[in-house]
């Protein structure tokens, strides 16, 4: 490709509305342009990258045994009413009405459409397992579209759906797809990890894993082990070990005056103790009555975990001031488990404390040297807090580190959620109708492009991983319009590189070298060849890798072969 006939729309200035580096660089490199909030046009340069991602995804999906299909973007409301999601899905679902007054939506995902297809086409267990995928445009009316194509409203997703006669078969395909995902992200050249996750709106909360590209700007917090491959979304990561020994109580409990000390921070400063030696008692609405949740002063309650406790009302809501008064006889802020008349559930680490400080259920007073079982009734124990950096790994002797990630993929065991509500069944061996089990598997194709930039860039611009670079190599001649020899030699080299199947961007503009170098660095082409007057006289061309500062000289006669070696073509 010649730059003179290519829409290379680079921009020097950093766009003021772009917060994160990938968004800034995608705009500066001329990869995408915004048309409305969260809606983008992909320019030739950007589309080349997205297509390379898609190709890798397609190859691995085909290899995993999935068949490519293409489903419509606009979906009839009736199917969403059948699954129950017409009501369930909030304002993220873009609803439309046609000229006949019929309701439709622009698909944010395609479970309904695929289930409708499969219930019509597949009738027997002999046709299972079946796995279908598409690469297609989705629309989600995100409340806060941001970071460019990272969280867009219109975006490209690869979504796959598998159908099974049994859970065992679903598990088998799930494992194959899990491995295919690892393969895809490795081939693209990303540093990623697979984390245990939980079901959102799509699933019934069954087995699920998210694939995250690790980057500081990531929206998701991940806890990952320093030693084994345990990694989980912080919302779900298992905290604390239940079998840690508790030190003995050696001091008698006593009351301390703590006037106006209502926060853990001020209380621990006032008493000159570590916040980890205090506990917080949170009163929440239970299924029957009020329930007390106890966590260590330095920890935070995890709402998702708390909501999983059978005694606790979902969604989690705190007791009102009157309810607190009624249950404890005092104001919120001075509550503690000693003498408390409501059920107490303590986090693992809070239950392991000895000689701790807690509210005395009396305004302006706390208790110190409290001991479970002696002063306060031994609580029920559960994991109800967020993990923190340094927590023990639940699987091995390692510790958990917290990292940030960008979710680029999601695999999910849906079970029979859609096949039951939409009546998708097959006849089994004995001729009986059974609801098919389903799996679904997404990759944010357009988001992957941005995530790759987050992970790989420098002060001069993008540094593409080779497999998804828009071009393999750029050829920059110096003084093409001044020297017929340069023009001729660079044309010849361009032709030779193309004949060798190398995807070359030939900067045939009549620009200053500095401008051309800056552009090629900004758009992130992995390899650069510079042909100048002096080099040509000596029969050499200058080579530079985008990742390295140093340049080297290659003889014109061997340069094509050397580039082929670099690119493995
Ligand atoms: P998120 O938590 O980021 O909103 P999600 O759980 O809603 O993601 P899924 O429904 O599992 O996402 O969709 C599959 C994949 O599509 C995600 O892993 C992500 O990579 C991508 N994706 C989801 N929403 C967007 C968006 N608004 N813009 C770009 N990509 C997206
Ligand atoms: Mg979402």
XYZ file of C-alpha atoms and ligand atoms in Angstrom:
601
model
C 0.000 0.000 0.000
C 1.226 3.476 -0.913
C 0.718 6.225 1.608
C -0.105 8.581 -1.286
C -3.270 6.594 -1.992
C -4.073 5.568 1.592
C -6.168 7.567 4.047
C -3.460 8.151 6.632
C -5.157 10.706 8.874
C -2.662 11.219 11.664
C -3.045 14.036 14.166
C -0.257 15.597 16.232
C -2.244 16.975 19.140
C -3.664 14.746 21.844
C -7.480 14.987 21.612
C -8.748 16.630 24.775
C -11.774 14.355 25.228
C -9.775 11.110 25.190
C -8.933 9.955 28.711
C -6.949 6.805 28.193
C -3.929 6.225 26.018
C -5.515 3.735 23.615
C -8.339 6.150 22.849
C -5.876 9.006 22.324
C -3.648 6.927 20.070
C -6.516 5.456 18.033
C -7.682 8.991 17.271
C -4.196 10.359 16.655
C -3.248 7.461 14.395
C -6.465 7.888 12.421
C -7.921 4.468 13.222
C -11.411 5.554 14.240
C -13.576 8.664 14.249
C -16.517 9.349 16.532
C -19.857 9.979 14.894
C -21.942 10.137 18.094
C -21.406 9.095 21.726
C -20.058 5.531 21.671
C -20.506 5.193 17.892
C -17.473 5.108 15.611
C -16.415 4.821 11.993
C -13.395 2.597 11.426
C -10.908 4.119 9.002
C -8.801 1.895 6.705
C -5.925 1.749 9.198
C -8.129 0.740 12.117
C -10.142 -1.726 10.090
C -6.972 -3.526 8.991
C -6.190 -4.210 12.645
C -9.722 -5.300 13.480
C -9.758 -7.652 10.474
C -6.535 -9.267 11.664
C -8.080 -9.858 15.080
C -11.179 -11.303 13.401
C -9.091 -13.632 11.248
C -7.323 -15.104 14.244
C -10.653 -15.472 16.034
C -12.218 -17.178 13.007
C -9.324 -19.591 12.563
C -9.494 -20.679 16.179
C -13.288 -20.911 16.245
C -13.216 -23.100 13.138
C -10.483 -25.206 14.692
C -12.596 -25.604 17.840
C -15.399 -27.005 15.710
C -17.716 -23.983 15.698
C -19.594 -23.170 12.478
C -19.843 -19.594 11.265
C -23.267 -18.038 10.753
C -24.539 -14.465 10.589
C -27.581 -13.426 12.560
C -29.548 -10.194 12.120
C -28.782 -7.084 14.134
C -32.465 -6.179 14.421
C -34.453 -8.684 16.460
C -38.215 -9.052 16.981
C -39.547 -8.310 20.458
C -41.581 -11.560 20.509
C -38.461 -13.671 21.019
C -37.293 -11.457 23.851
C -40.752 -11.717 25.409
C -40.486 -15.498 25.258
C -37.195 -15.513 27.128
C -38.475 -12.908 29.550
C -35.709 -10.470 28.724
C -37.909 -7.854 27.023
C -38.853 -6.769 30.554
C -35.680 -7.852 32.325
C -33.145 -6.041 30.143
C -33.016 -2.403 31.157
C -32.414 0.737 29.136
C -29.249 -0.773 27.606
C -31.590 -2.459 25.122
C -32.236 -0.157 22.173
C -35.891 -0.669 21.270
C -37.292 0.191 17.868
C -40.725 0.175 16.248
C -41.313 -0.492 12.570
C -43.878 1.172 10.292
C -46.483 -1.440 11.237
C -46.087 -0.658 14.914
C -44.209 -3.876 15.678
C -41.528 -3.829 18.369
C -37.926 -4.746 17.691
C -34.598 -4.261 19.363
C -31.090 -3.819 18.086
C -29.355 -6.933 19.384
C -27.018 -6.457 22.343
C -26.432 -10.246 22.255
C -28.036 -13.153 20.388
C -29.214 -15.922 22.732
C -32.839 -15.528 21.637
C -32.070 -15.616 17.906
C -29.795 -18.636 18.083
C -32.236 -20.511 20.320
C -35.004 -19.794 17.817
C -32.799 -21.121 15.005
C -31.714 -24.243 16.825
C -35.167 -25.188 18.111
C -36.348 -25.238 14.495
C -33.326 -26.899 12.884
C -32.140 -29.426 15.454
C -34.492 -32.182 16.513
C -32.370 -35.112 17.609
C -29.597 -35.756 20.106
C -27.657 -37.155 17.148
C -27.182 -33.613 15.837
C -25.555 -32.552 19.109
C -23.262 -31.110 20.278
C -23.526 -28.131 17.918
C -21.622 -24.897 18.154
C -22.279 -21.739 16.097
C -20.487 -18.414 15.989
C -20.654 -15.079 14.270
C -18.650 -11.882 14.114
C -21.247 -9.177 14.220
C -22.168 -5.657 15.280
C -23.907 -5.261 18.618
C -25.632 -2.277 20.125
C -25.871 -1.635 23.861
C -27.107 1.726 25.002
C -24.378 1.921 27.651
C -25.098 4.454 30.361
C -21.562 5.808 30.144
C -19.910 5.042 26.822
C -16.258 5.962 27.244
C -12.671 5.254 26.373
C -13.456 5.173 22.652
C -14.171 1.715 21.280
C -13.307 0.181 24.649
C -16.799 0.834 26.011
C -18.778 1.814 22.970
C -22.497 1.601 22.268
C -22.038 0.041 18.842
C -19.222 -2.508 18.783
C -18.085 -5.704 17.113
C -18.352 -8.967 19.007
C -17.617 -12.555 18.202
C -20.357 -14.514 19.889
C -20.691 -18.276 19.892
C -23.431 -20.521 21.265
C -23.213 -24.244 21.862
C -26.022 -26.782 22.377
C -25.851 -30.078 24.239
C -27.788 -33.094 25.348
C -26.057 -33.179 28.736
C -24.048 -31.147 31.212
C -21.067 -33.406 30.530
C -21.158 -32.525 26.847
C -21.486 -28.821 27.673
C -18.458 -29.060 29.951
C -16.476 -30.706 27.177
C -17.209 -27.947 24.655
C -16.689 -25.301 27.350
C -13.191 -26.661 27.935
C -12.458 -26.678 24.198
C -13.645 -23.087 23.860
C -11.682 -22.077 26.960
C -8.527 -23.431 25.330
C -9.413 -21.772 22.015
C -9.675 -18.443 23.847
C -6.249 -18.938 25.406
C -4.936 -19.682 21.943
C -6.565 -16.592 20.422
C -5.211 -14.138 22.980
C -1.748 -15.736 22.915
C -1.646 -15.591 19.122
C -2.677 -11.938 19.120
C 0.244 -11.320 21.467
C -1.578 -10.152 24.581
C -0.702 -10.592 28.232
C -3.943 -11.928 29.660
C -5.443 -14.071 32.376
C -8.594 -16.148 32.701
C -10.539 -15.303 35.841
C -13.420 -16.957 37.620
C -16.484 -14.798 37.251
C -20.171 -14.807 37.962
C -23.185 -14.583 35.747
C -24.619 -11.178 34.949
C -27.890 -10.658 33.060
C -27.112 -13.310 30.439
C -26.683 -16.415 32.541
C -28.343 -18.079 35.414
C -25.208 -17.584 37.489
C -23.566 -20.828 36.461
C -19.918 -21.537 35.675
C -18.260 -18.641 33.918
C -14.818 -17.265 33.176
C -13.731 -13.876 31.930
C -10.573 -13.271 29.927
C -8.807 -10.093 30.900
C -6.007 -8.209 29.249
C -3.878 -6.897 32.084
C -3.536 -3.116 32.004
C -3.569 -0.366 34.634
C -6.408 1.455 32.916
C -8.649 -1.645 33.117
C -12.136 -1.137 34.561
C -12.101 -4.458 36.401
C -10.194 -5.398 39.518
C -8.758 -8.906 39.552
C -7.177 -10.860 42.362
C -4.533 -13.249 41.114
C -2.222 -15.606 42.930
C 1.518 -14.991 42.979
C 2.225 -18.713 42.673
C -0.586 -20.672 41.029
C -3.036 -19.796 38.235
C -5.887 -18.878 40.582
C -7.414 -15.600 39.463
C -10.859 -14.222 40.124
C -12.848 -11.072 39.753
C -12.409 -9.235 43.089
C -16.168 -9.326 43.529
C -15.875 -13.092 43.731
C -12.333 -13.911 44.857
C -12.277 -16.108 47.924
C -10.777 -14.286 50.888
C -9.130 -15.713 53.968
C -8.537 -19.262 55.019
C -11.131 -20.770 57.281
C -8.713 -22.923 59.250
C -6.341 -20.222 60.555
C -5.779 -20.674 64.310
C -7.062 -18.001 66.666
C -4.833 -16.696 69.427
C -6.023 -17.256 72.997
C -7.732 -14.538 75.011
C -5.393 -13.363 77.675
C -7.016 -10.115 78.767
C -10.400 -9.474 80.339
C -12.956 -7.493 78.358
C -13.388 -3.883 79.458
C -15.413 -0.803 78.481
C -13.641 2.287 77.092
C -15.082 5.757 76.758
C -14.895 6.809 73.109
C -16.795 10.080 72.802
C -17.589 11.071 69.201
C -15.576 8.241 67.659
C -17.821 7.033 64.883
C -15.408 5.870 62.200
C -12.884 3.051 62.373
C -10.172 5.516 61.401
C -10.834 7.995 64.184
C -11.492 5.225 66.690
C -8.209 3.451 66.026
C -6.294 6.736 66.181
C -8.026 7.609 69.442
C -7.225 4.213 70.999
C -3.825 4.015 69.230
C -4.552 0.610 67.785
C -4.376 -0.992 64.346
C -7.744 -0.863 62.509
C -7.216 -4.593 61.890
C -7.775 -5.082 65.638
C -11.266 -3.609 65.439
C -14.475 -4.937 63.940
C -17.389 -3.291 62.143
C -20.888 -4.583 62.816
C -23.307 -3.850 59.973
C -27.002 -4.437 60.476
C -28.823 -5.455 57.322
C -32.321 -6.603 56.475
C -32.657 -10.344 56.718
C -35.256 -12.686 55.275
C -37.002 -12.812 58.678
C -35.476 -10.095 60.787
C -32.348 -7.972 61.108
C -28.996 -9.754 60.623
C -25.610 -8.498 61.848
C -22.675 -8.822 59.461
C -19.273 -8.489 61.115
C -16.071 -7.671 59.259
C -12.646 -6.511 60.392
C -12.227 -2.735 60.668
C -9.755 -2.589 57.789
C -11.924 -4.650 55.441
C -14.861 -3.877 53.171
C -18.137 -5.746 52.924
C -18.654 -7.547 49.610
C -22.280 -7.062 48.661
C -22.393 -9.915 46.149
C -21.066 -12.397 48.707
C -23.384 -11.064 51.429
C -26.388 -11.414 49.127
C -25.566 -15.084 48.678
C -26.190 -15.762 52.390
C -29.601 -17.426 52.705
C -30.543 -15.332 55.769
C -29.836 -12.021 54.043
C -32.397 -10.188 51.941
C -31.531 -9.600 48.310
C -30.842 -6.905 47.154
C -28.808 -6.078 50.218
C -30.225 -3.196 52.216
C -29.101 -1.741 55.503
C -31.392 -1.556 58.498
C -32.994 1.845 59.072
C -32.093 3.900 62.161
C -35.386 2.834 63.798
C -34.725 -0.829 63.062
C -31.250 -0.489 64.577
C -32.741 1.185 67.651
C -35.315 -1.558 67.983
C -32.791 -4.385 67.592
C -29.992 -2.973 69.745
C -31.373 -0.111 71.771
C -28.755 2.257 70.421
C -27.693 4.387 67.452
C -25.949 2.943 64.407
C -22.205 3.581 64.790
C -21.829 2.075 68.251
C -23.007 -1.438 67.471
C -21.108 -4.554 68.495
C -21.801 -8.284 68.780
C -21.606 -8.515 72.580
C -25.094 -9.176 73.924
C -26.624 -8.569 70.491
C -30.007 -10.247 70.103
C -29.893 -10.747 66.341
C -28.120 -13.489 64.347
C -24.445 -12.636 63.786
C -22.506 -13.700 60.688
C -18.807 -12.869 60.841
C -16.304 -12.796 58.026
C -13.605 -15.470 58.307
C -10.922 -12.959 59.283
C -13.154 -11.178 61.833
C -14.009 -14.540 63.405
C -10.302 -15.254 63.785
C -9.621 -12.159 65.900
C -8.897 -12.201 69.606
C -8.749 -9.196 71.914
C -10.590 -7.002 69.449
C -12.365 -3.699 69.833
C -16.059 -3.293 68.983
C -19.025 -1.039 69.640
C -20.602 -1.488 73.096
C -24.191 -0.974 71.905
C -24.101 2.232 73.889
C -23.432 5.706 72.496
C -19.843 6.898 73.131
C -18.551 3.557 74.371
C -16.573 0.680 72.943
C -15.448 -2.651 74.331
C -11.856 -3.796 74.174
C -10.198 -7.212 74.514
C -13.362 -8.869 73.326
C -13.196 -12.592 72.673
C -15.618 -14.706 70.640
C -17.211 -17.459 72.664
C -16.357 -15.796 75.946
C -17.824 -12.285 75.607
C -19.795 -12.518 72.384
C -21.667 -15.549 71.131
C -19.574 -17.505 68.619
C -20.788 -16.255 65.249
C -21.631 -18.111 62.081
C -18.644 -17.733 59.774
C -18.714 -16.873 56.062
C -16.618 -15.202 53.402
C -18.299 -11.794 53.095
C -15.537 -9.285 52.413
C -13.533 -8.053 49.454
C -10.121 -9.606 49.095
C -7.178 -7.293 49.660
C -3.613 -7.305 48.396
C -1.620 -9.896 50.356
C -4.555 -12.153 51.281
C -3.671 -15.849 51.223
C -4.497 -17.711 48.004
C -7.430 -20.094 48.558
C -5.727 -22.761 46.442
C -2.059 -22.722 47.444
C 0.476 -21.144 49.784
C 0.826 -18.039 47.593
C -0.642 -14.612 48.228
C -3.189 -12.677 46.202
C -2.149 -9.621 44.245
C -4.646 -7.166 42.939
C -4.344 -6.157 39.327
C -6.483 -4.346 36.817
C -7.866 -5.895 33.691
C -9.848 -5.164 30.544
C -12.469 -7.832 29.886
C -11.962 -9.004 26.309
C -13.718 -12.338 26.477
C -16.331 -14.203 28.448
C -17.292 -17.879 28.459
C -20.444 -18.971 30.157
C -22.391 -22.135 30.948
C -25.995 -21.056 30.530
C -27.556 -24.424 31.256
C -31.195 -24.598 30.169
C -32.198 -20.981 30.880
C -33.105 -20.196 27.245
C -33.950 -23.662 26.033
C -36.537 -24.022 28.796
C -38.150 -20.598 28.474
C -38.155 -20.842 24.673
C -38.934 -24.526 24.360
C -35.771 -25.722 22.605
C -35.638 -29.451 23.082
C -34.436 -32.535 21.234
C -35.402 -36.175 21.414
C -32.920 -38.237 23.388
C -31.950 -41.870 22.805
C -35.166 -43.144 24.326
C -37.269 -40.766 22.242
C -37.997 -38.394 25.082
C -37.870 -34.606 24.703
C -35.103 -32.935 26.728
C -34.238 -29.247 26.973
C -30.808 -28.610 25.474
C -28.014 -27.283 27.669
C -26.330 -24.186 26.303
C -22.988 -22.458 26.495
C -22.188 -18.963 25.228
C -18.838 -17.462 24.415
C -18.091 -13.810 23.594
C -15.045 -11.865 22.475
C -15.052 -8.087 22.222
C -13.315 -7.925 18.853
C -13.255 -4.119 18.637
C -12.325 -3.845 22.318
C -9.345 -6.160 21.757
C -7.882 -3.577 19.372
C -7.941 -0.889 22.080
C -6.766 -3.316 24.781
C -3.723 -4.265 22.704
C -2.730 -0.584 22.528
C -3.164 -0.157 26.289
C -0.649 -2.922 26.728
C 1.814 -1.903 24.058
C 2.750 1.705 23.316
C 5.421 4.283 24.078
C 5.755 8.085 24.012
C 5.862 8.022 20.201
C 2.743 5.964 19.639
C 1.396 2.460 19.219
C 3.643 -0.622 19.139
C 1.518 -3.330 17.515
C 2.044 -6.968 18.328
C 3.133 -8.351 14.927
C 0.060 -10.585 14.348
C -2.411 -7.676 14.394
C -0.295 -4.830 13.009
C -2.051 -2.926 10.185
C 1.080 -3.449 8.058
C 4.062 -5.708 8.657
C 6.619 -3.215 7.536
C 7.040 0.350 6.350
C 9.407 1.483 3.670
C 10.514 5.086 3.977
C 12.612 6.516 1.137
C 14.426 9.804 1.798
C 14.138 12.391 -0.955
C 11.982 10.396 -3.346
C 11.104 13.517 -5.334
C 14.656 14.815 -5.500
C 16.489 11.693 -6.555
C 15.495 9.505 -9.458
C 17.826 6.812 -8.109
C 16.003 6.722 -4.750
C 12.636 6.701 -6.491
C 13.652 3.830 -8.696
C 15.370 1.779 -5.981
C 12.533 2.218 -3.496
C 9.901 1.271 -6.098
C 11.932 -1.832 -6.856
C 12.319 -2.763 -3.210
C 8.595 -2.143 -2.607
C 7.783 -4.538 -5.424
C 10.175 -7.203 -4.128
C 8.768 -7.013 -0.624
C 5.232 -7.334 -1.960
C 6.239 -10.271 -4.118
C 7.537 -11.890 -0.934
C 4.009 -11.562 0.511
C 5.003 -8.899 2.978
C 2.320 -6.355 3.827
C 4.246 -3.117 3.185
C 3.271 0.487 3.734
C 5.364 2.483 1.256
C 5.706 6.100 2.339
C 5.933 7.631 -1.111
C 4.927 11.095 0.075
C 7.159 14.039 -0.554
C 7.511 14.680 3.191
C 10.409 15.515 5.471
C 11.980 12.377 6.998
C 11.031 13.531 10.524
C 7.359 13.715 9.575
C 7.377 10.284 7.958
C 9.230 8.672 10.874
C 6.839 10.245 13.389
C 3.819 8.963 11.448
C 5.179 5.429 11.114
C 6.024 5.354 14.845
C 2.592 6.717 15.777
C 0.711 4.122 13.746
C 3.001 1.492 15.196
C 4.312 -0.514 12.222
C 6.597 -3.222 13.673
C 9.479 -2.957 11.162
C 10.918 0.022 9.296
C 13.258 0.229 6.336
C 14.795 3.574 5.365
C 16.411 4.042 1.991
C 18.635 7.128 1.595
C 21.094 8.452 -0.951
C 24.205 7.420 0.963
C 22.901 3.965 1.784
C 21.943 3.392 -1.790
C 25.495 4.232 -2.911
C 26.775 1.593 -0.470
C 24.054 -0.872 -1.432
C 22.458 -0.847 2.049
C 19.165 0.036 3.653
C 18.633 1.034 7.294
C 16.505 -1.292 9.416
C 14.793 -0.484 12.710
C 12.371 -2.455 14.837
C 9.556 -0.344 16.378
C 10.375 -1.860 19.768
C 14.059 -0.959 19.716
C 16.024 2.250 19.536
C 19.001 0.901 17.588
C 19.175 0.804 13.819
C 21.236 -1.537 11.683
C 22.225 -1.743 8.047
C 21.171 -4.534 5.731
C 22.486 -5.064 2.247
C 19.889 -4.433 -0.430
C 20.490 -7.871 -1.818
C 19.565 -9.689 1.385
C 16.983 -7.345 2.900
C 13.931 -9.173 1.539
C 15.078 -12.478 2.971
C 15.946 -10.911 6.291
C 12.486 -9.356 6.506
C 10.903 -12.679 5.664
C 12.809 -14.211 8.561
C 11.621 -11.456 10.912
C 8.050 -11.999 9.809
C 8.129 -15.758 9.431
C 6.494 -15.597 6.046
P -18.690 -5.423 30.509
O -18.655 -5.963 31.900
O -17.372 -4.857 30.052
O -19.862 -4.527 30.257
P -20.212 -7.656 29.610
O -20.102 -8.608 30.720
O -21.424 -6.820 29.479
O -18.909 -6.693 29.583
P -20.576 -9.711 27.600
O -22.038 -9.523 27.542
O -20.022 -10.937 28.197
O -19.905 -8.408 28.238
O -19.994 -9.506 26.121
C -18.885 -10.207 25.594
C -17.711 -9.283 25.326
O -18.079 -8.134 24.569
C -17.082 -8.713 26.579
O -16.174 -9.613 27.141
C -16.398 -7.466 26.056
O -15.096 -7.777 25.588
C -17.251 -7.039 24.890
N -18.076 -5.867 25.246
C -19.137 -5.833 26.070
N -19.654 -4.603 26.147
C -18.896 -3.821 25.322
C -18.922 -2.442 24.960
N -19.845 -1.634 25.462
N -17.997 -1.985 24.088
C -17.070 -2.818 23.563
N -16.988 -4.127 23.879
C -17.884 -4.628 24.739
Mg -21.889 -4.883 29.970
